[in-house]
Amino acid sequence: MATKLSNTVTIVNPLGLHARAATKLAVLCQQFSAQIELVQEGKAADASSVLALLMLASSKGKTLEVTAQGPDAAAALAAVTTLINNGFDES
């Protein structure tokens, strides 16, 4: 079984993990074969599912644990962390 990697990130964009940001994140996650999950306050969501991400209701300032497991887990974790830390590339 592959090692599970994780990283902690904070939502920095003003609108939080809203529909456009969730879609951008899900599309990014679908490019990897690793299983990627976001956990907020004990609630987990499959990061490749827009609906699951929206159910987290992550607002600005919320802390998330990002986990990735699979052959490209390190690259997936790095990409997801960068996207979130960059505020989903929103101005």
mmCIF file of C-alpha atoms in Angstrom:
data_model
loop_
_atom_site.group_PDB
_atom_site.id
_atom_site.type_symbol
_atom_site.label_atom_id
_atom_site.label_comp_id
_atom_site.label_asym_id
_atom_site.label_seq_id
_atom_site.Cartn_x
_atom_site.Cartn_y
_atom_site.Cartn_z
ATOM 1 C CA MET A 1 0.000 0.000 0.000
ATOM 2 C CA ALA A 2 1.321 3.444 -0.920
ATOM 3 C CA THR A 3 2.270 5.909 1.763
ATOM 4 C CA LYS A 4 -0.254 8.617 2.514
ATOM 5 C CA LEU A 5 1.249 12.107 2.332
ATOM 6 C CA SER A 6 -0.374 15.127 3.935
ATOM 7 C CA ASN A 7 -0.028 18.863 4.274
ATOM 8 C CA THR A 8 -1.953 21.549 6.146
ATOM 9 C CA VAL A 9 -3.180 24.613 4.264
ATOM 10 C CA THR A 10 -5.325 27.631 5.060
ATOM 11 C CA ILE A 11 -7.970 29.043 2.715
ATOM 12 C CA VAL A 12 -6.704 32.536 1.832
ATOM 13 C CA ASN A 13 -9.019 33.774 -0.903
ATOM 14 C CA PRO A 14 -11.859 36.074 0.254
ATOM 15 C CA LEU A 15 -14.698 33.909 -1.118
ATOM 16 C CA GLY A 16 -13.371 30.647 0.321
ATOM 17 C CA LEU A 17 -13.910 27.338 -1.437
ATOM 18 C CA HIS A 18 -16.854 28.499 -3.576
ATOM 19 C CA ALA A 19 -18.117 26.870 -6.789
ATOM 20 C CA ARG A 20 -15.498 28.250 -9.189
ATOM 21 C CA ALA A 21 -12.612 27.460 -6.813
ATOM 22 C CA ALA A 22 -14.006 23.978 -6.074
ATOM 23 C CA THR A 23 -14.307 23.265 -9.792
ATOM 24 C CA LYS A 24 -10.734 24.403 -10.407
ATOM 25 C CA LEU A 25 -9.499 22.189 -7.569
ATOM 26 C CA ALA A 26 -11.515 19.148 -8.684
ATOM 27 C CA VAL A 27 -10.297 19.451 -12.286
ATOM 28 C CA LEU A 28 -6.702 19.667 -11.041
ATOM 29 C CA CYS A 29 -7.146 16.599 -8.830
ATOM 30 C CA GLN A 30 -8.644 14.583 -11.685
ATOM 31 C CA GLN A 31 -5.317 14.927 -13.540
ATOM 32 C CA PHE A 32 -3.596 12.704 -10.969
ATOM 33 C CA SER A 33 -4.003 9.003 -10.311
ATOM 34 C CA ALA A 34 -3.470 9.558 -6.575
ATOM 35 C CA GLN A 35 -6.492 9.628 -4.299
ATOM 36 C CA ILE A 36 -6.675 13.171 -2.883
ATOM 37 C CA GLU A 37 -8.790 14.127 0.092
ATOM 38 C CA LEU A 38 -9.424 17.337 2.020
ATOM 39 C CA VAL A 39 -10.283 17.167 5.719
ATOM 40 C CA GLN A 40 -11.765 20.079 7.638
ATOM 41 C CA GLU A 41 -12.763 19.757 11.289
ATOM 42 C CA GLY A 42 -12.990 15.959 10.989
ATOM 43 C CA LYS A 43 -15.102 16.079 7.819
ATOM 44 C CA ALA A 44 -13.443 14.512 4.748
ATOM 45 C CA ALA A 45 -14.138 15.193 1.071
ATOM 46 C CA ASP A 46 -12.907 13.577 -2.133
ATOM 47 C CA ALA A 47 -10.990 16.447 -3.745
ATOM 48 C CA SER A 48 -11.947 15.336 -7.261
ATOM 49 C CA SER A 49 -15.662 15.901 -6.514
ATOM 50 C CA VAL A 50 -16.967 19.476 -6.756
ATOM 51 C CA LEU A 51 -20.048 18.615 -4.695
ATOM 52 C CA ALA A 52 -17.982 16.973 -1.935
ATOM 53 C CA LEU A 53 -15.707 20.025 -1.797
ATOM 54 C CA LEU A 54 -18.659 22.418 -1.567
ATOM 55 C CA MET A 55 -20.102 20.370 1.309
ATOM 56 C CA LEU A 56 -17.041 21.316 3.395
ATOM 57 C CA ALA A 57 -18.227 24.958 3.300
ATOM 58 C CA SER A 58 -14.632 26.167 3.649
ATOM 59 C CA SER A 59 -14.491 29.904 4.168
ATOM 60 C CA LYS A 60 -11.491 32.218 4.312
ATOM 61 C CA GLY A 61 -9.244 31.376 7.258
ATOM 62 C CA LYS A 62 -10.342 27.730 7.544
ATOM 63 C CA THR A 63 -7.552 25.173 7.894
ATOM 64 C CA LEU A 64 -7.632 22.030 5.770
ATOM 65 C CA GLU A 65 -5.522 18.903 5.795
ATOM 66 C CA VAL A 66 -4.771 17.736 2.261
ATOM 67 C CA THR A 67 -3.900 14.051 1.918
ATOM 68 C CA ALA A 68 -2.753 12.191 -1.175
ATOM 69 C CA GLN A 69 -2.113 8.498 -1.652
ATOM 70 C CA GLY A 70 -0.987 6.784 -4.832
ATOM 71 C CA PRO A 71 1.798 6.679 -7.394
ATOM 72 C CA ASP A 72 1.913 10.444 -8.005
ATOM 73 C CA ALA A 73 0.914 11.515 -4.492
ATOM 74 C CA ALA A 74 3.859 13.880 -3.988
ATOM 75 C CA ALA A 75 3.171 15.778 -7.210
ATOM 76 C CA ALA A 76 -0.562 15.877 -6.505
ATOM 77 C CA LEU A 77 -0.033 17.182 -2.968
ATOM 78 C CA ALA A 78 2.351 19.867 -4.224
ATOM 79 C CA ALA A 79 -0.064 21.000 -6.957
ATOM 80 C CA VAL A 80 -3.096 21.149 -4.638
ATOM 81 C CA THR A 81 -1.129 22.951 -1.922
ATOM 82 C CA THR A 82 0.120 25.533 -4.424
ATOM 83 C CA LEU A 83 -3.358 26.152 -5.840
ATOM 84 C CA ILE A 84 -4.891 26.697 -2.397
ATOM 85 C CA ASN A 85 -1.976 28.814 -1.144
ATOM 86 C CA ASN A 86 -2.311 30.975 -4.276
ATOM 87 C CA GLY A 87 -5.978 31.632 -3.505
ATOM 88 C CA PHE A 88 -7.121 29.497 -6.459
ATOM 89 C CA ASP A 89 -5.433 32.075 -8.725
ATOM 90 C CA GLU A 90 -8.223 34.568 -8.069
ATOM 91 C CA SER A 91 -7.343 38.253 -7.982
#
